Coordinates of C-alpha atoms in Angstrom, one line a residue:
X1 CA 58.5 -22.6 -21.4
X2 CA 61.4 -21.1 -19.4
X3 CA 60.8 -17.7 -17.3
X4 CA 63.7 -16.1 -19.3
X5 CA 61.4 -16.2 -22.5
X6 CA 59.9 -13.1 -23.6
X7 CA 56.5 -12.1 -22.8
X8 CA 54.5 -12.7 -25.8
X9 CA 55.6 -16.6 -26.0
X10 CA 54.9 -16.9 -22.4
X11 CA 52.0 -15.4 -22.9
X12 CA 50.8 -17.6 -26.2
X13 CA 52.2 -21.2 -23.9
X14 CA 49.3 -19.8 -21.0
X15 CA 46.8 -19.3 -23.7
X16 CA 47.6 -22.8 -25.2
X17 CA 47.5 -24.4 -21.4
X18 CA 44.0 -22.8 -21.0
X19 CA 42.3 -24.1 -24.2
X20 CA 43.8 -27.5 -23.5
X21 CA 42.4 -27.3 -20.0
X22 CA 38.9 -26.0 -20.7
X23 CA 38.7 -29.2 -23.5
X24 CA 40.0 -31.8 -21.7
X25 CA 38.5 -31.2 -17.9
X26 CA 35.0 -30.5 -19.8
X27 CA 34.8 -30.2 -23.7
X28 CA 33.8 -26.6 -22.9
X29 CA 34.7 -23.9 -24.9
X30 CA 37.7 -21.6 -24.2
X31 CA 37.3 -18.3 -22.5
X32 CA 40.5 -17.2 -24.4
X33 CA 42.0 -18.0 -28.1
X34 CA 38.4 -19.2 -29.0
X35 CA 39.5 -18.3 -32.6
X36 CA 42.7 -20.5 -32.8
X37 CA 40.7 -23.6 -32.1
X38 CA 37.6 -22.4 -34.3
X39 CA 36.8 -25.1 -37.5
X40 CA 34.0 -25.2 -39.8
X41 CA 32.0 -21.9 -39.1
X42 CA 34.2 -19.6 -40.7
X43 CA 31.6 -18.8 -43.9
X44 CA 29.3 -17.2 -41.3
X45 CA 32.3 -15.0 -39.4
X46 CA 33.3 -13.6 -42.2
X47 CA 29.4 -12.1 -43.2
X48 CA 29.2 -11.0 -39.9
X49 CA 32.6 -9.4 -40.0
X50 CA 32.4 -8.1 -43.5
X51 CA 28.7 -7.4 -43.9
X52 CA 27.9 -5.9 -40.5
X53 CA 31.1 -5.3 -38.6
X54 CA 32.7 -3.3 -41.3
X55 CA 29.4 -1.4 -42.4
X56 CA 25.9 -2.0 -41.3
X57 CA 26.5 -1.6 -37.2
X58 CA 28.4 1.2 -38.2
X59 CA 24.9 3.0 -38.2
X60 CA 22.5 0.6 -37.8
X61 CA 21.2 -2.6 -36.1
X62 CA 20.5 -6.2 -36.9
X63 CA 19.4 -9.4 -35.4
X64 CA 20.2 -12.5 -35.9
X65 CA 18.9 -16.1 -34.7
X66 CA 21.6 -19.1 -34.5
X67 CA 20.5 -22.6 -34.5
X68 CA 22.3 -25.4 -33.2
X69 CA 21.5 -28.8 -31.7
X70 CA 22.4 -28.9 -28.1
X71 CA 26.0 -29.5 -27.9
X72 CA 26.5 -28.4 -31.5
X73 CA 28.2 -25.2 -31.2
X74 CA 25.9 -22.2 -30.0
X75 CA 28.1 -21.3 -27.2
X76 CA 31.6 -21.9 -29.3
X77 CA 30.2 -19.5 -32.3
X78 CA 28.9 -16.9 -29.9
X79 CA 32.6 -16.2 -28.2
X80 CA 33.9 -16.2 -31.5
X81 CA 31.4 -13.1 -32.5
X82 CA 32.2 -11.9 -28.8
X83 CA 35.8 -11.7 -30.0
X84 CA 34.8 -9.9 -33.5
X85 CA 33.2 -7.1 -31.4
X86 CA 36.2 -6.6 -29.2
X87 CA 38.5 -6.4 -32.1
X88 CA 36.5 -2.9 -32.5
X89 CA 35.8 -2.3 -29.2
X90 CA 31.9 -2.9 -28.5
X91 CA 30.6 -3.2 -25.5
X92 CA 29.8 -7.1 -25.5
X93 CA 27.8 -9.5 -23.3
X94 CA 26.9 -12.8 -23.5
X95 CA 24.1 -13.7 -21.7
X96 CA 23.0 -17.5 -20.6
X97 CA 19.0 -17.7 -20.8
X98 CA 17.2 -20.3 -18.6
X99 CA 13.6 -20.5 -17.2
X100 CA 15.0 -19.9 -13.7
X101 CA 17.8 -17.4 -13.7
X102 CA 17.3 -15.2 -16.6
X103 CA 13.8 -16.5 -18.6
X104 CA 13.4 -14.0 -21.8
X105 CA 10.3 -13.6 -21.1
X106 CA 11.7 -11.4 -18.4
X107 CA 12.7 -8.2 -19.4
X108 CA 13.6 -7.2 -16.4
X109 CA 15.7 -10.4 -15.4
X110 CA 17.1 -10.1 -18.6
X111 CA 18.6 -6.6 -18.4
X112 CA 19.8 -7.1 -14.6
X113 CA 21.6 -10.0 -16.9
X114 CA 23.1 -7.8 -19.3
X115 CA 24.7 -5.4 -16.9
X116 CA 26.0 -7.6 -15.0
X117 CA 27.8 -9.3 -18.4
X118 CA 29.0 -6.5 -20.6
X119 CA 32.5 -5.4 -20.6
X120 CA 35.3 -4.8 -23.3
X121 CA 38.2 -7.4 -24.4
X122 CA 40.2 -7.8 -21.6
X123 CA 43.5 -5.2 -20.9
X124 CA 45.7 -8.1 -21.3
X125 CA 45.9 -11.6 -23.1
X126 CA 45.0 -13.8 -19.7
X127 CA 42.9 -11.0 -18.1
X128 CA 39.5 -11.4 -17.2
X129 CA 37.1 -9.4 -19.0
X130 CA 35.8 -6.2 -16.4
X131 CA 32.5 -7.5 -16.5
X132 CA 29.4 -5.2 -15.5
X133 CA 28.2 -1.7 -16.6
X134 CA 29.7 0.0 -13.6
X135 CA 33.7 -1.3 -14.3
X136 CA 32.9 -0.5 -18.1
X137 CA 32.2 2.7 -17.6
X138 CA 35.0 4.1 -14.8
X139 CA 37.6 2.2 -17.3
X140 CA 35.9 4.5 -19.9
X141 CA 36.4 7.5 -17.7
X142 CA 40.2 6.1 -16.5
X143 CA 41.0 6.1 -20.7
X144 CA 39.5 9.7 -21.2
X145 CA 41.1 10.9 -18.8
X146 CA 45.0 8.9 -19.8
X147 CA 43.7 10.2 -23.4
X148 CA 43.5 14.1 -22.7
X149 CA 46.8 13.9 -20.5
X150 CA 48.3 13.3 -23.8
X151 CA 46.8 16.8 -25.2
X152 CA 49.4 19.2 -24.6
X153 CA 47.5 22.0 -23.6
X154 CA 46.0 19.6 -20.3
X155 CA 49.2 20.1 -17.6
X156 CA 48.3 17.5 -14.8
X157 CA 45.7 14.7 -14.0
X158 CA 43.3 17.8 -12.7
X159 CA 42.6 19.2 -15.5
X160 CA 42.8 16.2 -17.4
X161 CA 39.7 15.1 -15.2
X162 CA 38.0 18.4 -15.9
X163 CA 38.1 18.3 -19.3
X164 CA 36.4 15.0 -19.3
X165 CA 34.0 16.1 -16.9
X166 CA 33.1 18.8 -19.4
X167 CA 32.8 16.0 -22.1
X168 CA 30.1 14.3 -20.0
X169 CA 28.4 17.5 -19.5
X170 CA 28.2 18.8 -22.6
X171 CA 28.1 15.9 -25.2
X172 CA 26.9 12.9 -23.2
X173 CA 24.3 14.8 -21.2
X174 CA 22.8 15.2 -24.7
X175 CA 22.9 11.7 -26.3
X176 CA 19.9 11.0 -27.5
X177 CA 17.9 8.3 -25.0
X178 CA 14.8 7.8 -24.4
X179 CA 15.1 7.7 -20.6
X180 CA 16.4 11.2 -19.1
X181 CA 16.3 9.0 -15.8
X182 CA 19.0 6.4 -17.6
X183 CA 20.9 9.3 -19.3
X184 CA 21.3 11.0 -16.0
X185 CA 22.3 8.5 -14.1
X186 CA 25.0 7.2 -16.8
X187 CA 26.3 10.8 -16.8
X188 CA 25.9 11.0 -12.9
X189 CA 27.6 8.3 -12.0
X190 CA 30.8 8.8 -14.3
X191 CA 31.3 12.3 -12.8
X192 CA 30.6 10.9 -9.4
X193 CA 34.0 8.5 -10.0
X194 CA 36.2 11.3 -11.7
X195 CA 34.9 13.8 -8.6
X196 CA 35.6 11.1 -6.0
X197 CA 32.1 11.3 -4.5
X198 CA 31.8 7.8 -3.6
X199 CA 28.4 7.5 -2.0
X200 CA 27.0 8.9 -4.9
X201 CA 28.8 6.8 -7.3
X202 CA 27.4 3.2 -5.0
X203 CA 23.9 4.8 -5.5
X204 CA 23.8 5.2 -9.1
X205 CA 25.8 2.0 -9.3
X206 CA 22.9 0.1 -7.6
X207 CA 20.5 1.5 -9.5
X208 CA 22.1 1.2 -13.1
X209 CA 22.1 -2.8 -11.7
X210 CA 18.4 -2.7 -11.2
X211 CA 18.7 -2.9 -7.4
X212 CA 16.3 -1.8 -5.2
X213 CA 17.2 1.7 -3.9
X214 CA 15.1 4.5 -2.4
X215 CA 13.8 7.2 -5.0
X216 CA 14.5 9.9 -2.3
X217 CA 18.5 8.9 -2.6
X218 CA 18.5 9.8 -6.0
X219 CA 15.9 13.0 -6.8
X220 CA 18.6 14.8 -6.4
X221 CA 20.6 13.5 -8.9
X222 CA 18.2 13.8 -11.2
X223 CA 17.1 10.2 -11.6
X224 CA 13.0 9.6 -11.1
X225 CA 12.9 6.4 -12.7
X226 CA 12.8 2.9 -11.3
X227 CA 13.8 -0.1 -13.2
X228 CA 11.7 -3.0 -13.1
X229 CA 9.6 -5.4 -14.9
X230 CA 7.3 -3.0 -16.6
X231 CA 10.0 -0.8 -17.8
X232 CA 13.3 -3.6 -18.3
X233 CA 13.1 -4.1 -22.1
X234 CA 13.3 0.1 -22.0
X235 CA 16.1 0.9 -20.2
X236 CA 18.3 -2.2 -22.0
X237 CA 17.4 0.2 -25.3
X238 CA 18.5 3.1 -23.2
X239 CA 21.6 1.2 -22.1
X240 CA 22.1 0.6 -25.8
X241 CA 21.8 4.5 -26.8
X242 CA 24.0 5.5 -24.2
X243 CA 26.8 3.1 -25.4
X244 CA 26.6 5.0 -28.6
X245 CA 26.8 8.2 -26.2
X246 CA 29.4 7.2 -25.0
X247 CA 31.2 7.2 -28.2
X248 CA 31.7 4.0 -28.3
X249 CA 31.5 1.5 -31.6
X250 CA 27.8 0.1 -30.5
X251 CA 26.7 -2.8 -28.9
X252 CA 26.5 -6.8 -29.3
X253 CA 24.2 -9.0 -27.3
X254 CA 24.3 -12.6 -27.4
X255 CA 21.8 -14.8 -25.4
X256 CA 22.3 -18.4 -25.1
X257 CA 19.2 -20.7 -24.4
X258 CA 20.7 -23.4 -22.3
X259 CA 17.1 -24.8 -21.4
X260 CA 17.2 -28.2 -22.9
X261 CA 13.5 -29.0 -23.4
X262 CA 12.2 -25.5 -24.1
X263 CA 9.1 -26.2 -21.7
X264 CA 7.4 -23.4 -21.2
X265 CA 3.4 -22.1 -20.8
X266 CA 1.8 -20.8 -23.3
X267 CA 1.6 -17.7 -22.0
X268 CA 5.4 -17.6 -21.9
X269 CA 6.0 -18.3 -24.6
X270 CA 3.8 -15.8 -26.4
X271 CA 5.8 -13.3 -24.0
X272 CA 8.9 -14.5 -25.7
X273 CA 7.9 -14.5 -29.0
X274 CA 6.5 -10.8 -28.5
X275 CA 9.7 -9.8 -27.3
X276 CA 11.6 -11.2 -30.1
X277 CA 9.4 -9.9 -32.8
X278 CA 9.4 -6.2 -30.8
X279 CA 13.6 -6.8 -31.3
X280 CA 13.5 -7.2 -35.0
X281 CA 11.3 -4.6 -35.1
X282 CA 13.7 -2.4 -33.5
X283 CA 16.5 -3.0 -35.0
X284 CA 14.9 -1.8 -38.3
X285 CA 14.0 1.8 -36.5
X286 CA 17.2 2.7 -35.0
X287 CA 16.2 2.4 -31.2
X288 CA 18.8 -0.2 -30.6
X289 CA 21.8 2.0 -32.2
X290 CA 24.8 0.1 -33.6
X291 CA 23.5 -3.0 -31.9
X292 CA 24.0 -6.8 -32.8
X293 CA 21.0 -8.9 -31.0
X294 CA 21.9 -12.8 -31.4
X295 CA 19.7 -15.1 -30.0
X296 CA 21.0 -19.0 -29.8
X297 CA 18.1 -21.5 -29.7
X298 CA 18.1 -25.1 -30.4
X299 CA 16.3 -26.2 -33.5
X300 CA 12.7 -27.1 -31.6
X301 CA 12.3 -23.6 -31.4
X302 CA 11.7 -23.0 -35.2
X303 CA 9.8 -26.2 -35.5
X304 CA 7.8 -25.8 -32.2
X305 CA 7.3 -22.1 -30.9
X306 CA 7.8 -19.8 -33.7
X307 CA 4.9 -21.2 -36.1
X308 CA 2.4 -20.5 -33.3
X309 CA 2.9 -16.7 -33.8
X310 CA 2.7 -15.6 -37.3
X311 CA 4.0 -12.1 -36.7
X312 CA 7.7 -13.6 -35.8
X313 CA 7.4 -16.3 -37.9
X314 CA 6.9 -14.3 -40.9
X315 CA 10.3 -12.3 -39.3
X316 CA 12.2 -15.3 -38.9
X317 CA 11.3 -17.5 -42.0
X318 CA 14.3 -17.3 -44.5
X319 CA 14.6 -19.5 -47.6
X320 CA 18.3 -19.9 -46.6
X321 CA 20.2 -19.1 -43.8
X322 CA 23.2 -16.7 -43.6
X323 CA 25.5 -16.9 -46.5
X324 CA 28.0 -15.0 -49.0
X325 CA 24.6 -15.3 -51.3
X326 CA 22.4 -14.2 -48.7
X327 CA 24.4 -11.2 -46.4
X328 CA 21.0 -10.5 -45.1
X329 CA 19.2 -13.6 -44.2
X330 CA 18.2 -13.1 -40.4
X331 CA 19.2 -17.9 -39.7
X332 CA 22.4 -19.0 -39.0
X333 CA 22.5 -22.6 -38.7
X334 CA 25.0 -24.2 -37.3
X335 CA 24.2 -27.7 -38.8
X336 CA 25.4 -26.3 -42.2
X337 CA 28.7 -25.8 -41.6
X338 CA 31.8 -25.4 -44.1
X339 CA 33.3 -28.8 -43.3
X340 CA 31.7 -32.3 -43.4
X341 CA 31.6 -34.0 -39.4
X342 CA 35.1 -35.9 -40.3
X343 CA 36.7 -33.6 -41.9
X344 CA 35.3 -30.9 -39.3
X345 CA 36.9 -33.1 -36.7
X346 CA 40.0 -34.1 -38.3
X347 CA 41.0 -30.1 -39.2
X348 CA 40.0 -29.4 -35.6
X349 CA 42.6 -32.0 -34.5
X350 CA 45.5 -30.4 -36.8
X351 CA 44.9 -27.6 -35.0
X352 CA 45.4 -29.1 -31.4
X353 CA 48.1 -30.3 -31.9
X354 CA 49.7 -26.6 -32.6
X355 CA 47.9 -25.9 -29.5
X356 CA 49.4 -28.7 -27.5
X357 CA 52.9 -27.7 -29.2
X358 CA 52.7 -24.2 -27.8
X359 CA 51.4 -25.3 -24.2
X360 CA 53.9 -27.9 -23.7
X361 CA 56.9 -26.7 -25.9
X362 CA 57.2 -30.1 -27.7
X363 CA 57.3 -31.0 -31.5
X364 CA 55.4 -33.8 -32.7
X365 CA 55.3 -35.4 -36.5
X366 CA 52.5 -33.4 -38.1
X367 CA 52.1 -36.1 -40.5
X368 CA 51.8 -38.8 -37.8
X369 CA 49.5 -37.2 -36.0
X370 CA 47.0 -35.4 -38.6
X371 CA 46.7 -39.3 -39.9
X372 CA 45.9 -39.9 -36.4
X373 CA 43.5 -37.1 -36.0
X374 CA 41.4 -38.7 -39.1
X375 CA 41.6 -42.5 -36.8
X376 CA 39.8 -40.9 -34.7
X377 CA 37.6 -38.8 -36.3
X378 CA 36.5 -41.5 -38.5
X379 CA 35.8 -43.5 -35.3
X380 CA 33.5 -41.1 -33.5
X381 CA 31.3 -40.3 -36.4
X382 CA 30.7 -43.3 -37.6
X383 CA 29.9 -44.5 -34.2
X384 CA 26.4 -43.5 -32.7
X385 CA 26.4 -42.4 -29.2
X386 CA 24.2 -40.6 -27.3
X387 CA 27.1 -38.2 -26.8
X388 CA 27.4 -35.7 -28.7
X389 CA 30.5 -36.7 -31.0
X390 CA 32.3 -33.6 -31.1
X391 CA 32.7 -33.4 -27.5
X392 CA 33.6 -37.0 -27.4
X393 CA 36.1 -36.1 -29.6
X394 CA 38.3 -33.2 -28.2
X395 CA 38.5 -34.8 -25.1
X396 CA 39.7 -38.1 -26.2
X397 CA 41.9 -36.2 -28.4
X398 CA 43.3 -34.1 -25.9
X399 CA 44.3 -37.2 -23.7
X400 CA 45.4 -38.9 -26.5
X401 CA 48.1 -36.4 -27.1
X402 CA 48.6 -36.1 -23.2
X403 CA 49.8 -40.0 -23.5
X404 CA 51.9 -39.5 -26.7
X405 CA 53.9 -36.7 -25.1
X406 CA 54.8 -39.3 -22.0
X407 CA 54.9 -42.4 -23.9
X408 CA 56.1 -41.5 -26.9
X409 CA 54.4 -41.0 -30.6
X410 CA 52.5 -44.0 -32.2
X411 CA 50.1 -44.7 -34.8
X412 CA 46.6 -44.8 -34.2
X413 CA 45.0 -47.3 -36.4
X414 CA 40.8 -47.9 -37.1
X415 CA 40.4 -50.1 -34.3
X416 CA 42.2 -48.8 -31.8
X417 CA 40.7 -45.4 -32.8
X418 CA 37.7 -47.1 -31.8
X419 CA 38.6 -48.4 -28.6
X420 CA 39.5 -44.7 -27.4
X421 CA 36.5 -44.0 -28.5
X422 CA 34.5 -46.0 -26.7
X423 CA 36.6 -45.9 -23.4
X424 CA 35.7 -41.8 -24.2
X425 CA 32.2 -42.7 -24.8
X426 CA 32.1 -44.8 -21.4
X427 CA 33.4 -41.9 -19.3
X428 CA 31.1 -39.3 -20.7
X429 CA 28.1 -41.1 -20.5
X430 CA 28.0 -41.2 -17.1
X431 CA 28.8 -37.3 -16.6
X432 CA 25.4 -34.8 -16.8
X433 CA 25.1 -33.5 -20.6
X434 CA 26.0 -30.0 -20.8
X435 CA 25.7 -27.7 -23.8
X436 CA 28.9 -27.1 -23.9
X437 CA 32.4 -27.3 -26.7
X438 CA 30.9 -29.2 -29.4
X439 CA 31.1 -26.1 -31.1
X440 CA 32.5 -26.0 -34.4

């Protein structure tokens, strides 16, 4: 990769360096390019693209509960949904769920959360994603106002501004919501940034957050609400409405359960389950407009929790999970996946090594190397390790490739396959588990 290149190969060798370096430092998944790496879940992408992209969130909502062994792809599958919904330009957060930080049972935690998370695809192909309501919106206001600069009957940035102004005013001052408070301060806020009236706009930006803030500071804005835990699941509908107000294409939310055992009271967990059944219930009654709700659990969670309420287990209890066959089952499980666990591993390998071509602007022998790719696959599942194999996999795979392009190419045989596999095995094992990569 020379400087002189143009912009778009530069550009593609970056991407390449950071999936290679997100794999081999940690078997995580990639915060960019998740899609040229992505093997073996492609059957449910396409439903989800197809059945509910295309058409159903075009009007109306659905929710949909993934289910995946820790470490078997949760977090993988829900950046490549993340990067379906910024093809068309919903807002898009995802959301990691654990009985400290962010419990479900939370509404309030939960929609602090979500603010902070949602943004839009990033502006550029290495640019981190504006995360947080606030930044969503002024970039909103920013494109409204490069967009009506373009009309020709708007002469200069001014009136380019006051036309938007007039938009807020007249057509998002009436979305429906069913918080005035929430629609207010949306409106309130992106008029405070065009206007340049930046007291008011940190005001209404704290309280859109769920920060603590004086009513008296904002009566006369027109916002009588608080936000807290009695009203949280409410005003993340409301945040939901007001996406579609905005004129944007709707809303996903994906929430990630990174809590390993699921250990929770009784009480808590009827609180989940409550909130998850009041969810699907929504979804059906067009309260969370144009919205895709994904929840990511592991599997103890159908066994375990979910029978204990009947109301969401009757919700949640599908013959089959998501299919071609079955556009509208609400499971997608991530143990039934296209590909069996070699031949998962051993495509995922093939396309590495495109990966590693790119990042390191070397050419190796495809045919070589996809024979090595099964070596190895072979070797980790057929072996039994408390590691997860998949993990075990990309990272040994990585450095594997990291060693050919200084030492030369060679042929990986069974046993030495193995040996990587265990010297892989070794190193892991004595890292904390993570639910991380393994997500294919």
């Amino acid at each position: 990769m020379r400087p002189s290149e143009p912009n778009a190969v530069i550009e593609d060798a970056l991407v390449a360096r950071h999936i290679l370096q997100r794999l081999g430092e940690g078997g995580q998944p990639p915060q960019h390019g998740v899609r040229r790496i992505n093997v073996g879940n492609e059957s449910y992408l396409k439903v989800l693209e197809h059945e509910y992209f295309d058409y159903h969130l075009r009007f109306g909502a659905s929710f949909k509960l993934v289910q995946g062994y820790f470490g078997g792809g949760k977090t993988h599958f829900l950046y490549c949904v993340r990067e379906l919904a910024w093809d068309r330009g919903f807002a898009t957060a995802v959301v990691e769920l654990s009985p400290n930080e962010c419990p479900y049972d939370d509404s309030f935690k939960v929609y602090q959360a979500v603010v902070r998370r949602i943004g839009q695809r990033p502006r550029t192909a290495l640019g981190s994603p504006s995360y947080g309501l606030p930044d969503l919106l002024r970039n909103l206001m920013d494109d409204r106002v490069d967009a009506a600069l373009q009309t020709p009957s708007v002469p200069d940035v001014d009136a380019a501004r006051e036309a938007v102004l007039q938009w807020l005013r007249t057509t998002v001052a009436r979305a429906a919501c069913e918080s005035h408070s929430y629609r207010r301060a949306i409106v309130e806020f992106a008029a405070a940034f065009l206007e340049g009236r930046f007291e008011d706009e940190q005001r209404l930006e704290a309280w859109l957050t769920g920060e603590s803030i004086p009513a008296s500071e904002l009566r006369e804005l027109g916002v009588y609400e608080d936000i807290g835990k009695s009203n949280g699941f409410i005003m993340l509908r409301c945040l939901t409405q007001m996406i579609v107000g905005l004129e944007l294409p709707g809303t996903v939310l994906l929430f990630d359960e990174v809590d390993r055992n699921l250990s929770v009271s009784v009480k808590r967990s009827q609180i989940i389950g409550d909130n998850l059944r009041q969810v699907i219930d929504l979804c059906g009654r067009h309260q969370l407009p144009n919205t895709l709700f994904m929840y990511a659990v592991p599997p103890e969670f159908m066994r375990n929790v979910v029978p204990d309420y009947p109301a969401l287990y009757q919700r949640l209890k599908s013959p089959v999970p998501l299919s071609v066959r079955s556009p509208q089952a609400v499971l997608i499980d991530l143990e039934r996946l296209d590909l069996e666990p070699a031949e998962l591993l051993s495509t995922l390998g093939d396309k590495l090594v495109g990966v590693f071509e790119s990042a390191r602007d070397c050419a190796f022998d495809r045919t070589l190397q996809a024979s090595n790719a099964r070596a190895l696959a072979n070797a980790c599942v057929y072996s039994y390790f408390e590691v997860n194999h998949r993990r075990l996999f990309v990272k040994t795979w990585v450095d594997f490739l990291h060693r050919q392009l200084v030492d030369g190419e060679l042929e990986l045989d069974a046993n030495a396959a193995t040996d990587l596999v265990l010297s892989g095995y070794d190193a892991l094992a004595q890292t904390p588990a993570q639910d991380d990569f393994s997500d294919f």
